Amino acid sequence: HYRDFMKIVHGALKDDGLFLLHTIGGNRSVRGTNPWIGKYIFPNSMLPSVRQISKAIEGLFVMEDWHNFGAYYDKTLLAWHNNFENNWDKIKSNYDDKFYRMWTYYLLSCAGSFRARKNQLWQIVLSKKGCPERV
């Protein structure tokens, strides 16, 4: 449904507006997500590929910029994990051990996925008609 989403954004965006798409992406086109991620973290999610995003925006937008922060995102996830560990004693009365294991697994496995460059973190700036003077 990427194309449908982009059509809605296009219709809502002012003619001289900019749209920033901030998304985690994958290196290959897929039609589903990791079953564990889909069940426990992001239901009904999917990581788009460059091809899927490009196809969805073709003819609707001018790509002003596409930046990949993926090479650094493992550090963010490891910092989140460190904060989670350092504060667990303060919050553990609100959660069970299953949550602790699940969140630890999620943060560390995602950090590994970014470090291995299997996932990317993209910020894509799009305009309707182009605006080189603003970017």
Coordinates of C-alpha atoms in Angstrom, one line a residue, residues 61-123:
F61 CA 7.3 13.6 -6.1
V62 CA 10.7 15.0 -6.8
M63 CA 13.3 13.5 -4.6
E64 CA 15.2 16.4 -2.9
D65 CA 17.4 14.3 -0.7
W66 CA 17.8 10.7 0.5
H67 CA 20.1 10.2 3.5
N68 CA 20.9 6.8 5.1
F69 CA 21.7 6.9 8.8
G70 CA 21.7 3.1 9.0
A71 CA 25.4 2.7 9.5
Y72 CA 25.1 4.6 12.9
Y73 CA 21.8 3.4 14.1
D74 CA 23.2 0.4 16.0
K75 CA 24.7 2.9 18.4
T76 CA 21.3 4.4 19.1
L77 CA 19.8 1.0 19.8
L78 CA 22.6 0.1 22.1
A79 CA 22.2 3.4 24.0
W80 CA 18.5 2.6 24.4
H81 CA 19.4 -0.9 25.7
N82 CA 21.9 0.6 28.1
N83 CA 19.2 3.1 29.4
F84 CA 16.7 0.3 29.7
E85 CA 19.1 -1.8 31.7
N86 CA 20.2 1.1 33.9
N87 CA 16.6 2.0 34.7
W88 CA 15.1 -1.5 34.9
D89 CA 15.0 -1.5 38.7
K90 CA 13.0 1.8 38.6
I91 CA 10.3 0.4 36.2
K92 CA 10.3 -3.3 36.7
S93 CA 7.3 -3.2 39.0
N94 CA 5.2 -2.2 36.0
Y95 CA 6.4 -5.0 33.7
D96 CA 7.0 -8.8 33.9
D97 CA 10.1 -10.8 33.1
K98 CA 8.7 -11.7 29.7
F99 CA 8.6 -8.0 28.8
Y100 CA 12.2 -7.6 30.0
R101 CA 13.4 -10.5 27.8
M102 CA 11.4 -9.4 24.8
W103 CA 12.6 -5.8 24.9
T104 CA 16.2 -6.8 25.5
Y105 CA 15.9 -9.2 22.5
Y106 CA 14.3 -6.6 20.3
L107 CA 16.9 -3.9 21.0
L108 CA 20.0 -6.1 20.7
S109 CA 18.8 -8.1 17.7
C110 CA 17.9 -4.8 15.9
A111 CA 21.3 -3.4 16.8
G112 CA 22.9 -6.4 15.3
S113 CA 20.8 -6.2 12.2
F114 CA 21.9 -2.5 11.6
R115 CA 25.5 -3.3 12.4
A116 CA 25.4 -6.1 9.8
R117 CA 23.8 -3.6 7.4
K118 CA 20.7 -5.7 6.9
N119 CA 18.5 -2.8 7.8
Q120 CA 18.8 0.9 7.0
L121 CA 17.4 4.1 8.5
W122 CA 16.4 6.6 5.8
Q123 CA 15.3 10.2 5.8

